Tab-separated table of C-alpha atoms in Angstrom:
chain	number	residue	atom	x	y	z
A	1	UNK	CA	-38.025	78.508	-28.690
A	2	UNK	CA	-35.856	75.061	-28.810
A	3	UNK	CA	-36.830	72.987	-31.917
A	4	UNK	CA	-35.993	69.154	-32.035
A	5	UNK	CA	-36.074	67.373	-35.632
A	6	UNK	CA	-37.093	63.636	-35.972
A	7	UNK	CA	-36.851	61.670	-39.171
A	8	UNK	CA	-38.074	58.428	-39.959
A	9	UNK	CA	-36.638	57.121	-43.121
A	10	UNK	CA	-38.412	53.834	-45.062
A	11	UNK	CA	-38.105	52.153	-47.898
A	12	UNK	CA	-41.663	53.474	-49.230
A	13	UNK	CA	-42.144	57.000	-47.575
A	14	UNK	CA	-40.226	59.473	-45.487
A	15	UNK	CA	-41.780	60.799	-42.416
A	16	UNK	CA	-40.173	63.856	-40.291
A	17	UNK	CA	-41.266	65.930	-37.433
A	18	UNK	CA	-40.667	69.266	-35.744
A	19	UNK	CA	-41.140	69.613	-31.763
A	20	UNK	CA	-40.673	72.252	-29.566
A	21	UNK	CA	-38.927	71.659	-25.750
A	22	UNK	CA	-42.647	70.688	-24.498
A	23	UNK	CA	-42.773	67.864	-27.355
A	24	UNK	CA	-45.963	69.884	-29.189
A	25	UNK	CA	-45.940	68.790	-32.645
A	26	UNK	CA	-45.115	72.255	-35.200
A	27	UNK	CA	-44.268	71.042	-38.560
A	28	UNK	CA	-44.790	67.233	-40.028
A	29	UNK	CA	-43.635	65.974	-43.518
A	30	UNK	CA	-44.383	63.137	-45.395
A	31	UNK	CA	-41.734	62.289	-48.449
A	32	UNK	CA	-40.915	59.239	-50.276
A	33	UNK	CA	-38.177	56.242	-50.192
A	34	UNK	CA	-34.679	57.432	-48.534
A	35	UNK	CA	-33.835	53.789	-48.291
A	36	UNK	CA	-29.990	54.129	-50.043
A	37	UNK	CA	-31.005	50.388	-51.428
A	38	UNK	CA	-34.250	51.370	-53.108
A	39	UNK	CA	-33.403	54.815	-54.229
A	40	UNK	CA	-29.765	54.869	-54.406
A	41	UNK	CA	-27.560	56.968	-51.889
A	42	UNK	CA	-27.733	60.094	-53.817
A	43	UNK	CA	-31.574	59.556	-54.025
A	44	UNK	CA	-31.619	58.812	-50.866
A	45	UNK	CA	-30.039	61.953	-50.180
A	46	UNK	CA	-31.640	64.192	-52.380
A	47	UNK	CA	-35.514	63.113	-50.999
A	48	UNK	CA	-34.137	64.149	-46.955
A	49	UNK	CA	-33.068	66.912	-47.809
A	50	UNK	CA	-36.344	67.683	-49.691
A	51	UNK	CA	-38.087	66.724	-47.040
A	52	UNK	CA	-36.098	68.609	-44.447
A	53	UNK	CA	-36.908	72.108	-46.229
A	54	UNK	CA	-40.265	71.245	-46.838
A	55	UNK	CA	-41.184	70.354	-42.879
A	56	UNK	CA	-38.538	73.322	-41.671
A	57	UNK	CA	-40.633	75.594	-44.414
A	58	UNK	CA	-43.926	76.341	-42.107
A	59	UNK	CA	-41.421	77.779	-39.503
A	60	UNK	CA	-40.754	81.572	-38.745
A	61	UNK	CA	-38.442	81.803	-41.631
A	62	UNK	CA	-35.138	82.787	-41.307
A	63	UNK	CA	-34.795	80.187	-38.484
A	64	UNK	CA	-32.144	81.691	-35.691
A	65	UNK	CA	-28.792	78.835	-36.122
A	66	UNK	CA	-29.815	78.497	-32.180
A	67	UNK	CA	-33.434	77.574	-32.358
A	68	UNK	CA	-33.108	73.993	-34.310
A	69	UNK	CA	-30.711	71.868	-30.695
A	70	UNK	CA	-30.314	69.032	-32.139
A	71	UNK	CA	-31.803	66.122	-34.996
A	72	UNK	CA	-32.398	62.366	-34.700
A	73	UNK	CA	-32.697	60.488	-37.390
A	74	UNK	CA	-34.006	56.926	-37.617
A	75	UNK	CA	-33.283	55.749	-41.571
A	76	UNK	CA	-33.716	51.586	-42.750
A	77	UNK	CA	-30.871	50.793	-45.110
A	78	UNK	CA	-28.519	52.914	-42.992
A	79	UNK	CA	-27.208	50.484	-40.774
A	80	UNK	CA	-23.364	50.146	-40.575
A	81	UNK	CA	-20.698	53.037	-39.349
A	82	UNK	CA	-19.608	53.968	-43.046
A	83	UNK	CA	-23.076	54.250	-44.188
A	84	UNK	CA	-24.187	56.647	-40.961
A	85	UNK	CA	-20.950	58.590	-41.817
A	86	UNK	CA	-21.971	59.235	-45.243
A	87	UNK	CA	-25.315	60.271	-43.813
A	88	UNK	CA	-24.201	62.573	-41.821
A	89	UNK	CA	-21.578	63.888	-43.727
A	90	UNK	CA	-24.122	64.785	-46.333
A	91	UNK	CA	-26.195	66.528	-43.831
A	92	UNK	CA	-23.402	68.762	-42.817
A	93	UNK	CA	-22.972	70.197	-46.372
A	94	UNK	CA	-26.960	70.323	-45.984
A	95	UNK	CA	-26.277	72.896	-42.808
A	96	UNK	CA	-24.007	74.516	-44.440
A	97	UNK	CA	-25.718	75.277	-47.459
A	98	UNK	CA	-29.283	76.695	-45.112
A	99	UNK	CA	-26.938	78.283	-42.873
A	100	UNK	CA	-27.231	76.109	-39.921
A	101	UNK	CA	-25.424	74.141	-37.480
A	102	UNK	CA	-27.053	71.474	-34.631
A	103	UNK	CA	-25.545	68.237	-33.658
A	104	UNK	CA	-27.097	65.326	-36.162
A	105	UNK	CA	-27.910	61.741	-34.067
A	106	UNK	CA	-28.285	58.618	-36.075
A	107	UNK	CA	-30.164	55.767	-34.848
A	108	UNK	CA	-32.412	53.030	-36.509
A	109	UNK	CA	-35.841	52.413	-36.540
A	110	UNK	CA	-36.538	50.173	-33.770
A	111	UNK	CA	-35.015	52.742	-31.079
A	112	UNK	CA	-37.369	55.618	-32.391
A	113	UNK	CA	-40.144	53.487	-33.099
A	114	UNK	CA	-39.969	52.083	-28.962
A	115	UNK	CA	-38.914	55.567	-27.739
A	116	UNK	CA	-42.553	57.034	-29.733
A	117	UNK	CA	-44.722	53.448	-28.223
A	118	UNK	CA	-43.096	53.078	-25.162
A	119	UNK	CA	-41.217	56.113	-24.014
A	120	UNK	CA	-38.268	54.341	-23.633
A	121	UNK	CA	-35.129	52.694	-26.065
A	122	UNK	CA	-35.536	48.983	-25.264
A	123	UNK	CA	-37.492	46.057	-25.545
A	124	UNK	CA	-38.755	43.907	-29.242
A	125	UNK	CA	-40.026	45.809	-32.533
A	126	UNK	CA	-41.378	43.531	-34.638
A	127	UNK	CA	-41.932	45.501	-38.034
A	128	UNK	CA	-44.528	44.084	-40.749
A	129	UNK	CA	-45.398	46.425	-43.869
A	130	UNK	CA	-44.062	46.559	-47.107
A	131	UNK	CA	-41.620	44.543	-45.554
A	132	UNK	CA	-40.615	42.997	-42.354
A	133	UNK	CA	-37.932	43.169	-39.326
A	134	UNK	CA	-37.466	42.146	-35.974
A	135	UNK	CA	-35.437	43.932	-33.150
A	136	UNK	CA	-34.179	43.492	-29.462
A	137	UNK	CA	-32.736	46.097	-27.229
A	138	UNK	CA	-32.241	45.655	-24.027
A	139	UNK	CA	-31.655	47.811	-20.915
A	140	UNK	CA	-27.662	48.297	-21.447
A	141	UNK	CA	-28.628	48.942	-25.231
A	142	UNK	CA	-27.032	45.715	-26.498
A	143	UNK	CA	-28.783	45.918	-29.840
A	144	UNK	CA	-29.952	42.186	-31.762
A	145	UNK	CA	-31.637	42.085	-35.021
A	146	UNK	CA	-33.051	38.653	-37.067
A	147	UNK	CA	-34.273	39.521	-40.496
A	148	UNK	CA	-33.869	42.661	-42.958
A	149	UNK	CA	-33.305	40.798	-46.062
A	150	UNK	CA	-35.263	42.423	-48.129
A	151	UNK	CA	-38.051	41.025	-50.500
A	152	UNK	CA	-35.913	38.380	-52.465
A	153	UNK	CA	-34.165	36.855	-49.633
A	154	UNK	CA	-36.555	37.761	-46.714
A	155	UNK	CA	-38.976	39.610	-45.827
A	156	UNK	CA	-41.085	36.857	-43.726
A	157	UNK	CA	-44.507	38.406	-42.768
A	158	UNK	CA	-44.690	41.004	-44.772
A	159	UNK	CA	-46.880	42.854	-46.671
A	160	UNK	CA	-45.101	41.731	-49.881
A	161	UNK	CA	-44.842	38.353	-49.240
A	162	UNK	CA	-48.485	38.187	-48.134
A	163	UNK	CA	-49.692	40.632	-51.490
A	164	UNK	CA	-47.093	37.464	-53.130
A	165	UNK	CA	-49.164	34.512	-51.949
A	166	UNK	CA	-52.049	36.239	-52.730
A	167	UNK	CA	-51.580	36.838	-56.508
A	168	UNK	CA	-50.078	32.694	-56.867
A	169	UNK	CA	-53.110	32.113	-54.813
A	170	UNK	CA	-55.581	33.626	-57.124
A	171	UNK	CA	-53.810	32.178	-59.841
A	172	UNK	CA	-54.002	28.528	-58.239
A	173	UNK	CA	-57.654	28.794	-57.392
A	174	UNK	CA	-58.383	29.945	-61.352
A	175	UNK	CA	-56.525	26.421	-62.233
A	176	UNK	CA	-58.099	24.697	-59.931
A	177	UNK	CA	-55.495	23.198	-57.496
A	178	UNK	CA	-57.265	25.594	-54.724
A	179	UNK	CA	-60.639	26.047	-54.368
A	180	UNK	CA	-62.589	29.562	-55.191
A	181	UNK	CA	-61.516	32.696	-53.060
A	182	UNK	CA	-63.114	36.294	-52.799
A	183	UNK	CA	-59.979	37.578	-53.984
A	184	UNK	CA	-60.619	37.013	-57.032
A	185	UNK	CA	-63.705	39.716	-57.463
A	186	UNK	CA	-61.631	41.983	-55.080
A	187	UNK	CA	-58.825	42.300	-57.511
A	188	UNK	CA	-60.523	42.378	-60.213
A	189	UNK	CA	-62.551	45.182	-59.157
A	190	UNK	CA	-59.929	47.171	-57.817
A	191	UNK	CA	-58.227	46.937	-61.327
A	192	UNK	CA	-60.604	46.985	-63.496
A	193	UNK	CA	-59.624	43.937	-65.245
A	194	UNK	CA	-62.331	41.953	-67.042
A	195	UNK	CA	-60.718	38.457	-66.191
A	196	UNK	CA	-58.491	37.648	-63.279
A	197	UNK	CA	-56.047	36.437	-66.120
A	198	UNK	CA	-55.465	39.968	-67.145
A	199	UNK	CA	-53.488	39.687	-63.576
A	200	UNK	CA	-50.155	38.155	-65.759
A	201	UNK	CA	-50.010	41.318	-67.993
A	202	UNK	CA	-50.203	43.912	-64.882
A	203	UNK	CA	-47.749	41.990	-62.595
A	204	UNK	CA	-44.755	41.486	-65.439
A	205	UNK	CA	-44.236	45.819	-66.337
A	206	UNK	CA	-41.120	46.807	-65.776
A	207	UNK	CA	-42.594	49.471	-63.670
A	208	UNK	CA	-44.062	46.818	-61.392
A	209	UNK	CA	-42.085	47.227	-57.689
A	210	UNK	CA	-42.125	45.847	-54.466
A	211	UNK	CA	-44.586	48.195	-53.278
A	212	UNK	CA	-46.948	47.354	-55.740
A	213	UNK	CA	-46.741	43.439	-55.030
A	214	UNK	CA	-47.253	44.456	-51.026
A	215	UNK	CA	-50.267	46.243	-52.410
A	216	UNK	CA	-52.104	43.397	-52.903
A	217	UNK	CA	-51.985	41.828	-49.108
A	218	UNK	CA	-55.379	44.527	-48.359
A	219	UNK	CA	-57.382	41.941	-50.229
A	220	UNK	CA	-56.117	38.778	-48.267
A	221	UNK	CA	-56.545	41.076	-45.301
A	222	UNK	CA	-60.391	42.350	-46.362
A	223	UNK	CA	-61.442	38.784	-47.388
A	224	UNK	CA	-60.033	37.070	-44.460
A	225	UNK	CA	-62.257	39.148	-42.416
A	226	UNK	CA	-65.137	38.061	-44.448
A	227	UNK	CA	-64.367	34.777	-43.501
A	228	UNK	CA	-62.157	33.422	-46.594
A	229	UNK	CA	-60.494	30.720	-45.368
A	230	UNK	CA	-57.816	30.855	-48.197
A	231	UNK	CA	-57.109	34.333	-47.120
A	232	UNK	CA	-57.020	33.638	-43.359
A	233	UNK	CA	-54.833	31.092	-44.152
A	234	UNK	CA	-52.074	33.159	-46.027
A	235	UNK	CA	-52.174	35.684	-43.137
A	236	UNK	CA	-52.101	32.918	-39.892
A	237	UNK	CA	-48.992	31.470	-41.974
A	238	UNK	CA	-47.219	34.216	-42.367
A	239	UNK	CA	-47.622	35.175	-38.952
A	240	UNK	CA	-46.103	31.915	-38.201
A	241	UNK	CA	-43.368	32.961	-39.911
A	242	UNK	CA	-42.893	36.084	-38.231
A	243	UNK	CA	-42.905	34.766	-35.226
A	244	UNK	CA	-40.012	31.979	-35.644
A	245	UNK	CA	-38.041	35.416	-37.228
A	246	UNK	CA	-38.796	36.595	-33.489
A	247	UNK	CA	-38.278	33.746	-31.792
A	248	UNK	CA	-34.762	33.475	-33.323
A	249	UNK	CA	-33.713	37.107	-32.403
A	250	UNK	CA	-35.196	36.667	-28.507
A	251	UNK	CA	-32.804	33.359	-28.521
A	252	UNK	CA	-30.006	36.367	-28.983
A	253	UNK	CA	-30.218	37.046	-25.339
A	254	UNK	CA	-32.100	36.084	-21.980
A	255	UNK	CA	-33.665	39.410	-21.108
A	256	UNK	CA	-35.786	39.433	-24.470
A	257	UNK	CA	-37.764	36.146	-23.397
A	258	UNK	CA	-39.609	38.819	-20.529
A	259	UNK	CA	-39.729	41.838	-22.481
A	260	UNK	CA	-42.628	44.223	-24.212
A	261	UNK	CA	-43.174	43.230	-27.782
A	262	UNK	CA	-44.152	46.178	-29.884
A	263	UNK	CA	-45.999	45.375	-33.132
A	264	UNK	CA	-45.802	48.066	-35.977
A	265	UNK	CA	-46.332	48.030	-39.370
A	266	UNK	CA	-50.131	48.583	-41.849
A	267	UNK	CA	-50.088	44.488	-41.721
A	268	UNK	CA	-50.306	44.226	-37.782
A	269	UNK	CA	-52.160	47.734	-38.087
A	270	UNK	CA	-55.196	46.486	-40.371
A	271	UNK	CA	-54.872	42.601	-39.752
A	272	UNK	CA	-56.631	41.655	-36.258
A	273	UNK	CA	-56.465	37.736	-37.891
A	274	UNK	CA	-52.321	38.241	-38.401
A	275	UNK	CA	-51.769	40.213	-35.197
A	276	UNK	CA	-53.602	37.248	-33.143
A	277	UNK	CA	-51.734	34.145	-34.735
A	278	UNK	CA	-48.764	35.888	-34.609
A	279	UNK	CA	-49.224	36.604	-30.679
A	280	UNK	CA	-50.389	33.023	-29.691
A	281	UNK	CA	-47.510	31.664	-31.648
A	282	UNK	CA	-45.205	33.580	-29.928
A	283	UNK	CA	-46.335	33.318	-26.209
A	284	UNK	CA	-47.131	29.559	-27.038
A	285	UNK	CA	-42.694	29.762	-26.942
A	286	UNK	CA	-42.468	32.821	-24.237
A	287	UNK	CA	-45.450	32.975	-21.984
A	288	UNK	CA	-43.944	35.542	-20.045
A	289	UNK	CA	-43.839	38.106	-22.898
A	290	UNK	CA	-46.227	41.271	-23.289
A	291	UNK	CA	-47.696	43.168	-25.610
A	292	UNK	CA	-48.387	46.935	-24.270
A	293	UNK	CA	-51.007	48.723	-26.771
A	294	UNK	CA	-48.425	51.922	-26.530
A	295	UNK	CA	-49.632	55.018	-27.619
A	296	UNK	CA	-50.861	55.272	-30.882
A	297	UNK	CA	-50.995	59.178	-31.153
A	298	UNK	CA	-46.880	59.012	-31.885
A	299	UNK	CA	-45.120	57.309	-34.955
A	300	UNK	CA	-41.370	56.775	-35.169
A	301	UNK	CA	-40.624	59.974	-37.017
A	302	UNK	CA	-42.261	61.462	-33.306
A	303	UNK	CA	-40.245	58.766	-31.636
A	304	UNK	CA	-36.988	60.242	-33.503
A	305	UNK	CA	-37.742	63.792	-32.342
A	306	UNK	CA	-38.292	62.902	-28.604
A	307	UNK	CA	-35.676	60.996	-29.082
A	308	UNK	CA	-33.300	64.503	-30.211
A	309	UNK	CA	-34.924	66.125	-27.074
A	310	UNK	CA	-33.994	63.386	-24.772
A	311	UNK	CA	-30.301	63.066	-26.256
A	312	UNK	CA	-29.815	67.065	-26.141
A	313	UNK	CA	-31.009	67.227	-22.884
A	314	UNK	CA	-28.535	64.889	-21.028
A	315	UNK	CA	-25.730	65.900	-23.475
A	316	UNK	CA	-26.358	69.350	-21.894
């Protein structure tokens, strides 16, 4: 039996896959950060190969060195040559240490995250969780990306920014410069706090990350389905932004104006309000751009292992 590997490495959780040569699905994984900027490079390194034993564990055990062809990985933070070097050369000593030997493909997210929606390496990702990205491929694999900054300088449309607005928002409508929101109750519920002031204490712990802040954006997203205007509001502006991130990256080049548009991420996922504004925004600049539903049974770590069967079969 072939085996194919995919890895899909974020800044909040690590997701890998094993495949056979029919694509069935034999071992999945789910670790944390192996972002190099959130976890350090030796973190980094340390949680993949964690989570490679871990989703390699479930298989007949010892694994022949010719049954695993080939690995694709797909990892943010890990964008320029040097840093996919010092991937890779880390996953060499990896083999080496297991006993094993198959050639190691590095990638980023958008290719494995259009190869598991679309079947295919090209068109726009635009990326909204924790945080937020945009990306263009097009048929000759020219590769364009607008955003990436991270949380501090970036991150437009995200789920940070969005949990963000919605803490100064709460905090705004308790002084009264904006009127009453049912954020309020839903935070305070969630954390047990007996005043929404208690809000100032949580927020300032050192322990407090970005994940934590991007936590928050499921209550703008709950209440603006309820019909809290404050809430919708956050969400239809930050899908404004978004979409003049995306509109900058499909001024990169004339075939992205025409393309598919693939929308990822738990904000775009759980926000019908976001997903919506940031679609009319966008075709109100591109009419001529679409965006295919894709199949949802595959996620970019299944992407990334398709992506190791495609790339071993026409290397071979």
């Amino acid at each position: 039996m072939e085996l194919f590997i995919g890895v899909d490495g974020g800044g909040t959780k690590t997701e890998a896959v094993v495949i056979n040569n029919r694509g069935k699905v034999l071992s999945r994984y789910s670790g944390s950060s192996t972002n190099p900027y959130v976890v350090t490079f030796d973190g980094a390194m340390l949680e993949l190969m964690s989570v490679l034993d871990k989703v390699i564990k479930p298989l007949a055990s010892p694994i022949p060195e010719a049954t695993i062809k080939s690995i694709c990985l797909g990892m943010s933070g890990v964008n320029t040559t040097e840093e996919k070097d010092n991937v890779i050369s880390s996953l060499r000593a990896y083999q080496e240490q297991r006993g094993l030997s198959f050639p190691i493909s590095m990638t980023n997210e958008a290719i494995i995250s259009l190869m598991a929606s679309l079947g295919r390496e090209y068109g726009i990702l635009v990326i909204s969780g924790t945080g937020s990205n945009t990306y263009g491929i097009t048929k000759k694999g020219e590769q364009y990306r607008v955003g990436g900054w991270g949380h501090i300088l970036g991150d437009e449309g995200s789920g940070y920014q969005i949990g963000l607005l919605s803490l100064k928002t709460v905090i705004k409508s308790l002084e009264g410069m904006l009127p009453p929101t049912s954020m309020t109750k839903r935070i305070t519920d969630a954390y047990d706090f007996e005043h929404i002031s208690e809000l100032k204490a949580y927020v300032y712990k050192s322990s407090i990350g970005r994940s934590d802040i991007a936590a928050f954006a499921r209550y703008c997203v709950e209440a603006a389905k309820d019909g809290d205007v404050v809430a919708h509001n956050i969400l239809r502006d930050q899908a404004r932004e978004l979409a003049e991130t995306t509109i900058a990256l499909i001024g990169r080049h004339p075939e992205l104006r025409e393309t598919e548009v693939v929308c990822t991420g738990s904000i775009f996922k759980h926000s019908a309000v976001f997903q919506d504004c940031f679609r009319e925004f966008l075709l109100s600049r591109f009419p001529d751009l679409s965006f295919p539903l894709g199949r949802k049974d595959l996620n970019p770590a299944d992407g990334a292992a398709l992506l190791a069967r495609k790339r071993y079969a026409v290397d071979n």
